[in-house]
Short mmCIF file of C-alpha atoms in Angstrom, two decimals:
data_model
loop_
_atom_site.label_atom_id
_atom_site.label_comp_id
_atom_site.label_asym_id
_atom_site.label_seq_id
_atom_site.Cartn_x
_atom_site.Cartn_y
_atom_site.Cartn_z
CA UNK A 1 0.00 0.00 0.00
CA UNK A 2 2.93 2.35 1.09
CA UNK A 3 4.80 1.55 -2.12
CA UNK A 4 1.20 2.33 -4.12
CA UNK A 5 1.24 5.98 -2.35
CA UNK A 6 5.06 6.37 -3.22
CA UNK A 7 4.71 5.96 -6.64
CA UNK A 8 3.85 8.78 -8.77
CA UNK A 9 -0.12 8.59 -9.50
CA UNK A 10 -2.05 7.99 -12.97
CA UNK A 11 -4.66 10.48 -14.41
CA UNK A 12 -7.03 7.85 -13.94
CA UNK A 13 -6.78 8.01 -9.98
CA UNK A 14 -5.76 11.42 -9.53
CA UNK A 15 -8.41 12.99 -11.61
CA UNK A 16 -11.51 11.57 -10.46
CA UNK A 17 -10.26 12.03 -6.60
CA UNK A 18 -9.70 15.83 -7.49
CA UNK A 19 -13.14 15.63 -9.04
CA UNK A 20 -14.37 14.28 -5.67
CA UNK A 21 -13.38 17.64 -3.66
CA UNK A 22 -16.44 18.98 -5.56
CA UNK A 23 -19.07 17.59 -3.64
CA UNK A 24 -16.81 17.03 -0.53
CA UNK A 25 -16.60 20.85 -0.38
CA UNK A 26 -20.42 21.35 -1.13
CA UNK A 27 -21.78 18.26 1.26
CA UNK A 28 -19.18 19.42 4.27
CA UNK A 29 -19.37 22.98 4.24
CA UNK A 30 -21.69 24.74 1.36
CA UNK A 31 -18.49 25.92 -0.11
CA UNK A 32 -17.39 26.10 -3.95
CA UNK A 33 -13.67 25.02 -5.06
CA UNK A 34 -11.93 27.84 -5.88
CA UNK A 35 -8.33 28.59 -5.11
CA UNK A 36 -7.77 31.77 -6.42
CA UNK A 37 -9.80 33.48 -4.13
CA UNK A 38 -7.81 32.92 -1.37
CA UNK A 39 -4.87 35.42 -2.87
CA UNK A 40 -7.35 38.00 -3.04
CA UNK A 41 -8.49 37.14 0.53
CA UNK A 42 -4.62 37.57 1.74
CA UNK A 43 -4.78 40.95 -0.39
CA UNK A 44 -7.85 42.31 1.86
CA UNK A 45 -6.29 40.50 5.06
CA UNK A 46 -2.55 42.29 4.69
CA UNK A 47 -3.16 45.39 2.44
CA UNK A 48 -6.75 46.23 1.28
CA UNK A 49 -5.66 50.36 1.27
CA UNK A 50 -8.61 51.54 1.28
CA UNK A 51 -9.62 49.36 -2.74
CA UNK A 52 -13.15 48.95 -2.81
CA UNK A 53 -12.92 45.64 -4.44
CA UNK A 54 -10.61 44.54 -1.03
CA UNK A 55 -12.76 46.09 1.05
CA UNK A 56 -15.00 43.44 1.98
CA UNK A 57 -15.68 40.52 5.16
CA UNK A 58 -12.55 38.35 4.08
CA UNK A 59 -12.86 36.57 7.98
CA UNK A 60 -15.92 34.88 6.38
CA UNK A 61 -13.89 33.11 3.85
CA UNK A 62 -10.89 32.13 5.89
CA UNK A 63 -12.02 28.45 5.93
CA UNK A 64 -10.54 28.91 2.01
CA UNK A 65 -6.99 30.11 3.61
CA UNK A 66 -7.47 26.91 5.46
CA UNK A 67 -7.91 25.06 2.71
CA UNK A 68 -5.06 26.78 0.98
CA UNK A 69 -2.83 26.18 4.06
CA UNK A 70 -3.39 22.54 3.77
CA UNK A 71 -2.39 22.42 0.34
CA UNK A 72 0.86 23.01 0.98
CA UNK A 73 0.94 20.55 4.11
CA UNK A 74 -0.03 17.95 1.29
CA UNK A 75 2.65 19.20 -1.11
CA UNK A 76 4.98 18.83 1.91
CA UNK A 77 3.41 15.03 2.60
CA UNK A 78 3.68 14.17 -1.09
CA UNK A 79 6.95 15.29 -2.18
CA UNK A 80 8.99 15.19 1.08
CA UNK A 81 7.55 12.84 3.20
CA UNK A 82 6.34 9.63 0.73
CA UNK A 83 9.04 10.75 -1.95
CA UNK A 84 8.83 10.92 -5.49
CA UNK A 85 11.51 9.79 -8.61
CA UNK A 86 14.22 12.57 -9.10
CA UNK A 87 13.26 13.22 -12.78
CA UNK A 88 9.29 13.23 -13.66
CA UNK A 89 8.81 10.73 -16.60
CA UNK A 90 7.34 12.81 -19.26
CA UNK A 91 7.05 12.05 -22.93
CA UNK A 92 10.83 11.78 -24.70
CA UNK A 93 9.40 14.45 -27.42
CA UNK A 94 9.08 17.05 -24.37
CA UNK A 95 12.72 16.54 -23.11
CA UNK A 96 14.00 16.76 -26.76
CA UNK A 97 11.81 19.81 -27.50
CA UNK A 98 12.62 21.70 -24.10
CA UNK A 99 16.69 20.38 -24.49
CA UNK A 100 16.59 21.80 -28.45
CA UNK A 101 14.04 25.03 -27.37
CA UNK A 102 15.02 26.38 -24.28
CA UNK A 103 18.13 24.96 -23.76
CA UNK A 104 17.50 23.23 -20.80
CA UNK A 105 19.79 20.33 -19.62
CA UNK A 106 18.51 19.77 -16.18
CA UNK A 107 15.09 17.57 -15.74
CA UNK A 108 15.03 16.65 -11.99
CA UNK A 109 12.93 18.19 -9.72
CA UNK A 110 9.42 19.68 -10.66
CA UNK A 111 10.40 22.67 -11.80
CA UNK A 112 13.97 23.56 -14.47
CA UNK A 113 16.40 24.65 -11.72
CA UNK A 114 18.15 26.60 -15.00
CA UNK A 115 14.64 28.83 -15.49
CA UNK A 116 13.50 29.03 -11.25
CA UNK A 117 16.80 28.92 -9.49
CA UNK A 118 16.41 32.30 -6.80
CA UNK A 119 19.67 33.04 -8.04
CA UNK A 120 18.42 33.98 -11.61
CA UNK A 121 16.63 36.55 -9.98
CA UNK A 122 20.16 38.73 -11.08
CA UNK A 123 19.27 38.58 -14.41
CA UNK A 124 16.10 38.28 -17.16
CA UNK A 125 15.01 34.86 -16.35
CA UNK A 126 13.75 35.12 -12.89
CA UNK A 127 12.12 38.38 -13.16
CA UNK A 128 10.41 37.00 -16.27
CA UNK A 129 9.88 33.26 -14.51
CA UNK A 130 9.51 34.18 -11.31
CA UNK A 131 7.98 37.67 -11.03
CA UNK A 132 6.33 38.43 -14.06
CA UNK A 133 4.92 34.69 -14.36
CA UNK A 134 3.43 34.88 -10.80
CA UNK A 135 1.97 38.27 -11.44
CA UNK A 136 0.05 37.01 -14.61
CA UNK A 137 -1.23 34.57 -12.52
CA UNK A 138 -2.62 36.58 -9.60
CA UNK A 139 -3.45 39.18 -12.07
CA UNK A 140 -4.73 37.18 -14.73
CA UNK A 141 -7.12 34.52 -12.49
CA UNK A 142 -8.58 37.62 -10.36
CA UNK A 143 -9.40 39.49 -13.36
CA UNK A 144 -11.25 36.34 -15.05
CA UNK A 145 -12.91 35.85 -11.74
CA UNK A 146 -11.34 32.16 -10.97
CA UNK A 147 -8.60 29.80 -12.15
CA UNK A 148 -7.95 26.15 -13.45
CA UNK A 149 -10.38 24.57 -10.15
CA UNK A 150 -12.73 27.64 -9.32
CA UNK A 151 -13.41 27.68 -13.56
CA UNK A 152 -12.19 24.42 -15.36
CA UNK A 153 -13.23 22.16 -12.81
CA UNK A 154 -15.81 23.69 -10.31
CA UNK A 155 -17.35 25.56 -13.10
CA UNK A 156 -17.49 23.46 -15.91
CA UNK A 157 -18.87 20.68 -13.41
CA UNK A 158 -21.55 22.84 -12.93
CA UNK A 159 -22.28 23.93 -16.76
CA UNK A 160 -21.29 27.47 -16.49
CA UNK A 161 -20.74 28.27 -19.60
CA UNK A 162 -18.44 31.50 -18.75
CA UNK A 163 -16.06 29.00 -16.95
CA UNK A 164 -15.63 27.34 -20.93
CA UNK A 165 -15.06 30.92 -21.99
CA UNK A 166 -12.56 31.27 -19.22
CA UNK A 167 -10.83 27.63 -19.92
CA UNK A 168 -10.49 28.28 -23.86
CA UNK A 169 -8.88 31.81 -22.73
CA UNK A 170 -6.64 30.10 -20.49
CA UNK A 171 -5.44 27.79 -23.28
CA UNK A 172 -5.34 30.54 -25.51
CA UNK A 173 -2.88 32.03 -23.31
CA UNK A 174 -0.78 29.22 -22.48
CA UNK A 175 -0.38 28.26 -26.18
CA UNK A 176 0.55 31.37 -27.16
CA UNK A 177 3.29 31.57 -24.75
CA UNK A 178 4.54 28.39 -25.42
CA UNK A 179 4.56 28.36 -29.04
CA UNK A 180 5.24 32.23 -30.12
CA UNK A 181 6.36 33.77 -26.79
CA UNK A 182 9.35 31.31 -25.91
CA UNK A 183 10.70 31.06 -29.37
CA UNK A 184 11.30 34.67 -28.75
CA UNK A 185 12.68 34.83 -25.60
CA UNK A 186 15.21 31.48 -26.17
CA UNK B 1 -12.77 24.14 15.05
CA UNK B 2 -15.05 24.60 11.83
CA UNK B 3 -11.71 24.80 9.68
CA UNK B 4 -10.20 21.80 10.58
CA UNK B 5 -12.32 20.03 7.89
CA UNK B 6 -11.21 22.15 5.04
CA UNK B 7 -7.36 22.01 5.86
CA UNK B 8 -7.98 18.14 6.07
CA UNK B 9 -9.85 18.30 2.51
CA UNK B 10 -6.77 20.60 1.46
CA UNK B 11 -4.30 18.15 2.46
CA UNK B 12 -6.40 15.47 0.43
CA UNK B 13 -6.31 17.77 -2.68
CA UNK B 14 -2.80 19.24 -2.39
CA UNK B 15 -1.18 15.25 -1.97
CA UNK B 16 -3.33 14.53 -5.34
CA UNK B 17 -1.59 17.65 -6.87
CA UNK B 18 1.16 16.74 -5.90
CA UNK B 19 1.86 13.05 -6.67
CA UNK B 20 -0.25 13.10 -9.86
CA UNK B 21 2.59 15.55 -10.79
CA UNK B 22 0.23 18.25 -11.73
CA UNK B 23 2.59 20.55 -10.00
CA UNK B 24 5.21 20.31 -11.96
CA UNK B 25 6.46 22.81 -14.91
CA UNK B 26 7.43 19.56 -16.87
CA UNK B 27 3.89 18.35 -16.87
CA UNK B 28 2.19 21.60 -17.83
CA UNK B 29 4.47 22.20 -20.68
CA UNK B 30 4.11 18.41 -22.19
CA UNK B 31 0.44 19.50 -21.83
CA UNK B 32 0.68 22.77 -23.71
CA UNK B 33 2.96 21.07 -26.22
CA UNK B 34 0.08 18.50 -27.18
CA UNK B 35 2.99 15.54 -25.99
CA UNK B 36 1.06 13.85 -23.52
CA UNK B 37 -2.38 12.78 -22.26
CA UNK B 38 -1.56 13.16 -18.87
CA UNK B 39 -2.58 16.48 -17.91
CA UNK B 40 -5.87 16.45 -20.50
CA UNK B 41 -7.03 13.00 -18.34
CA UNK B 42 -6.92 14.36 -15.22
CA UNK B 43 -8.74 17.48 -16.33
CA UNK B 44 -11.46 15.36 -18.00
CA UNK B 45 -12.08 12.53 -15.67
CA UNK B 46 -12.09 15.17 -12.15
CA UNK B 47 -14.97 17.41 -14.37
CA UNK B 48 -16.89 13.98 -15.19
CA UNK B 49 -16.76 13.35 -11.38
CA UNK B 50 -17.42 17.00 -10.55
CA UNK B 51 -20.29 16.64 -12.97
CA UNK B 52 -21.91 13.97 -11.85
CA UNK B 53 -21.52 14.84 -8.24
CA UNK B 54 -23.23 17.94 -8.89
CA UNK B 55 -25.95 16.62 -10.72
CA UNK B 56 -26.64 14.14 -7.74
CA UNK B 57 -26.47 17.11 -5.85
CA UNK B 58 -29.05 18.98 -7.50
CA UNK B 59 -31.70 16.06 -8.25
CA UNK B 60 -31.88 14.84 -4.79
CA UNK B 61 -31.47 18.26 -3.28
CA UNK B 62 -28.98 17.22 -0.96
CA UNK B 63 -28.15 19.19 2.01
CA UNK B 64 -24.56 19.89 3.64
CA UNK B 65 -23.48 18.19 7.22
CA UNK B 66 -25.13 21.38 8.83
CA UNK B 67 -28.16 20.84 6.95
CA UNK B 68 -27.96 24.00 4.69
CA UNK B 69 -29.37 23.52 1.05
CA UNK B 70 -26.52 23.15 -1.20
CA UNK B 71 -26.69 26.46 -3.57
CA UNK B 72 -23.96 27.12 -6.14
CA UNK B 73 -23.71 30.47 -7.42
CA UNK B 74 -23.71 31.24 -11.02
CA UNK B 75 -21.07 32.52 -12.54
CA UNK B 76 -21.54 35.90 -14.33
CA UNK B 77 -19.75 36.85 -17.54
CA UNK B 78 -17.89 39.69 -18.00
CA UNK B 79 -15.49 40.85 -20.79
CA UNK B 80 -12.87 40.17 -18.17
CA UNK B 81 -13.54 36.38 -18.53
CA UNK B 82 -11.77 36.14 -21.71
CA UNK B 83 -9.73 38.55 -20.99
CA UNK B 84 -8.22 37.65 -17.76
CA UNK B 85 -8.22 34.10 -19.09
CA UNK B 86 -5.45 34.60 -21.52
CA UNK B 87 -3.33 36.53 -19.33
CA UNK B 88 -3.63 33.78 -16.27
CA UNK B 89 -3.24 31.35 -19.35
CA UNK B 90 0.35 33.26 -20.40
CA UNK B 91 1.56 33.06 -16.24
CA UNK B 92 0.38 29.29 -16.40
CA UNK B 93 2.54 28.24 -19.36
CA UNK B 94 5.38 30.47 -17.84
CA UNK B 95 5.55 29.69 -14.40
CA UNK B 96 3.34 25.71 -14.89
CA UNK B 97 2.08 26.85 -12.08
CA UNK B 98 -2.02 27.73 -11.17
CA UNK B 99 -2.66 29.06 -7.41
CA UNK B 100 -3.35 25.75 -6.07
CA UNK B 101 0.06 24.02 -7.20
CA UNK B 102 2.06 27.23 -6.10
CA UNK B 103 0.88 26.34 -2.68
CA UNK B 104 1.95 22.32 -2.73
CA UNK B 105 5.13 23.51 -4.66
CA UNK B 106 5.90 25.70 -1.68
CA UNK B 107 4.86 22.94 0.82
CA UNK B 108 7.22 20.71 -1.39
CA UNK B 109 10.07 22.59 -0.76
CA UNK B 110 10.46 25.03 -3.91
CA UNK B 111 12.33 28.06 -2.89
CA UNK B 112 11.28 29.85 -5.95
CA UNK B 113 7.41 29.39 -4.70
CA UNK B 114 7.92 31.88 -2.61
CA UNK B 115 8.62 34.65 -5.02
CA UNK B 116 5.86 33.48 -7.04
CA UNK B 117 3.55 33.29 -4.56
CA UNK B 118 4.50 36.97 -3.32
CA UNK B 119 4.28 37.98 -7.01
CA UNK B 120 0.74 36.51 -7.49
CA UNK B 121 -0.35 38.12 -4.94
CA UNK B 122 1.03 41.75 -6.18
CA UNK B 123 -1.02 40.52 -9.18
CA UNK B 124 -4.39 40.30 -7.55
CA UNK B 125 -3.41 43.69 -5.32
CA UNK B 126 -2.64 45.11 -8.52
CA UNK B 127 -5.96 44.24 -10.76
CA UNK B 128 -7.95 45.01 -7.36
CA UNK B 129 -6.86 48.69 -7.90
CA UNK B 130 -7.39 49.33 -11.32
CA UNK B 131 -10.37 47.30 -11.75
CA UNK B 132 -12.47 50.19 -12.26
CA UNK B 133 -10.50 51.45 -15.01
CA UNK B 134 -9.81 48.34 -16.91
CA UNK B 135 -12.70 46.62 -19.39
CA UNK B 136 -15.22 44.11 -17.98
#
C-alpha cells in the first residue's frame, strides 16, 4: 500500500479524486472550489488600502486560507515525506523539445532549476519566470474571476458556460506563450 | 474548530496535486505542447466526477453536514472572462504553475514558490486597484 502511495499517481486516480473535492466541499461545508480566491483574501487580510474591491468581510472566507494552508501541508506530505523519482517521466518528445528550445539540460525536480533557481533573480530569467509569471497569474485569475479549479473544474462541473469561456482563454494564453512567446525569448 | 475540515480536505487535494505531478512545470508544458495525455485526463475525468456529483447534488437536493441547502452560485460573464483568461493562461505556461500548485510547490520545498507566490499576490493587489479602469 505504502509503495502504491510512493509511486507517482495515474490520471485515472488522480483525476476523479480531485473531481471528488467537488461535492466534498459542497456536502461538508456549502463551499465552492476555488483557489484563487484565497490570494485575493490575503490581499484584503494584509493590504486592502482603502480598494473597494478589497474592502470586503474576508474573515468569512478564511475556511478557504485553510484550505489553501493545507495544500501546501499535502505538497509537503507528497513530495517530502512519501518521496517521489528525481526526474518526472514525461514524454521523450518534451525533453527533446525543451533540451533543443530552451536549452535546458537539467530535468530533476518539478520545476527547471536553470529557469527558477532564486539566483536567476540577477538577471532576465527570474524576473520573467519568477515575477512576471506569478503576477500574470494573480493578475490574470482575479481578473477572469477564478482559475484552473474555481473555472475548469468547479465551473465546468456545474455547466457554467463563462467558466468554458474562461478555460479556452486560459489555453489561448498558455499556447501562445509556449509556441510564439518562448521562441522569442530562447 | 469549523476549519479543521477544510485544511484536512486541502491536504487530500494538495497530496493529489502533488503526486499526480500536476505541479510540476514539466507536466504543464508536455500539456501545452500537445505531448502527452496526462494532464488532458486528469482534467477530464475530475470534471466527469465533478459533474456527476453535482448533478446528484441537484436532483436529490442534498443538504450539507449542517443541513444547509446546497446552492452554487452562477457565474456571471464579463469581458474580463476572456480577458483575464489569456493573461492567467500566459503566467500558467510560464511559471506551470495555477494558485493551487504554487501552494503544494511551496509545501514541497520550492524556494522559488515563494517569489511566485509573493508575485501573485502583487497581481491580484494590482488588478484590485485598477479594476475600475480596466474593461469588464
Amino acid at each position: 500500500m505504502l509503495d502504491l502511495l510512493r509511486q507517482p499517481w495515474p490520471w485515472y486516480v488522480a483525476g476523479p479524486l480531485i473531481g471528488l473535492t467537488v461535492p466534498a466541499l459542497l456536502l461538508l461545508g456549502n463551499k465552492a472550489l476555488g483557489i484563487s480566491s484565497s490570494l485575493r483574501h490575503v490581499c484584503a487580510a494584509c493590504v486592502p488600502a482603502g480598494i473597494p474591491f478589497l474592502t470586503y468581510n474576508w474573515r468569512a472566507e478564511t475556511w478557504n486560507l485553510f484550505f489553501v494552508l493545507g495544500i501546501a501541508v499535502g505538497g509537503f506530505l507528497g513530495y517530502q515525506v512519501l518521496g517521489h523519482p528525481d526526474t518526472i517521466a514525461i514524454s521523450a518528445e518534451t525533453v527533446r523539445d525543451l533540451k533543443a528550445e530552451l536549452g535546458l539540460t537539467d530535468f530533476t525536480g518539478l520545476l527547471p532549476r536553470e529557469l527558477f533557481a532564486l539566483d536567476n533573480l540577477a538577471n532576465w530569467k527570474g524576473w520573467v519566470f519568477l515575477v512576471l509569471g506569478g503576477f500574470l497569474v494573480g493578475f490574470g485569475t482575479r481578473y477572469a474571476g477564478g482559475c484552473t479549479s474555481g473555472h475548469a473544474i468547479s465551473g465546468l462541473s456545474n455547466l457554467q458556460w463563462v467558466s468554458m469561456v474562461a478555460v479556452i482563454g486560459f489555453f489561448v494564453g498558455g499556447l501562445l506563450m509556449t509556441w510564439v512567446i518562448y521562441p522569442l525569448l530562447f | 474548530m469549523k476549519n479543521l475540515k477544510y485544511l484536512v480536505l486541502g491536504v487530500v487535494f494538495g497530496l493529489i496535486l502533488t503526486k499526480s505531478e500536476a505541479v510540476s512545470w514539466f507536466r504543464i508544458q508536455e500539456m501545452f505542447r500537445f505531448q502527452s495525455f496526462h494532464m488532458y485526463g486528469i482534467m477530464v475525468t475530475a470534471v466527469l466526477v465533478g459533474l456527476i456529483s453535482i448533478q446528484l447534488i441537484k436532483r436529490y437536493h442534498l443538504k450539507s453536514i449542517n443541513g444547509e441547502p446546497i446552492a452554487i452560485a452562477d457565474k456571471k460573464y464579463s469581458h474580463g472572462t476572456w480577458i483575464g483568461g489569456i493573461i492567467f493562461g500566459v503566467g500558467w505556461a510560464i511559471t506551470g504553475a495555477c494558485p493551487g500548485p504554487l501552494f503544494a510547490q511551496l509545501g514541497s520545498g520550492v524556494a522559488a514558490a515563494t517569489v511566485m507566490i509573493l508575485a501573485a499576490l502583487a497581481g491580484t493587489w494590482t488588478y484590485s486597484a485598477l479594476r475600475e479602469k480596466l474593461p469588464h
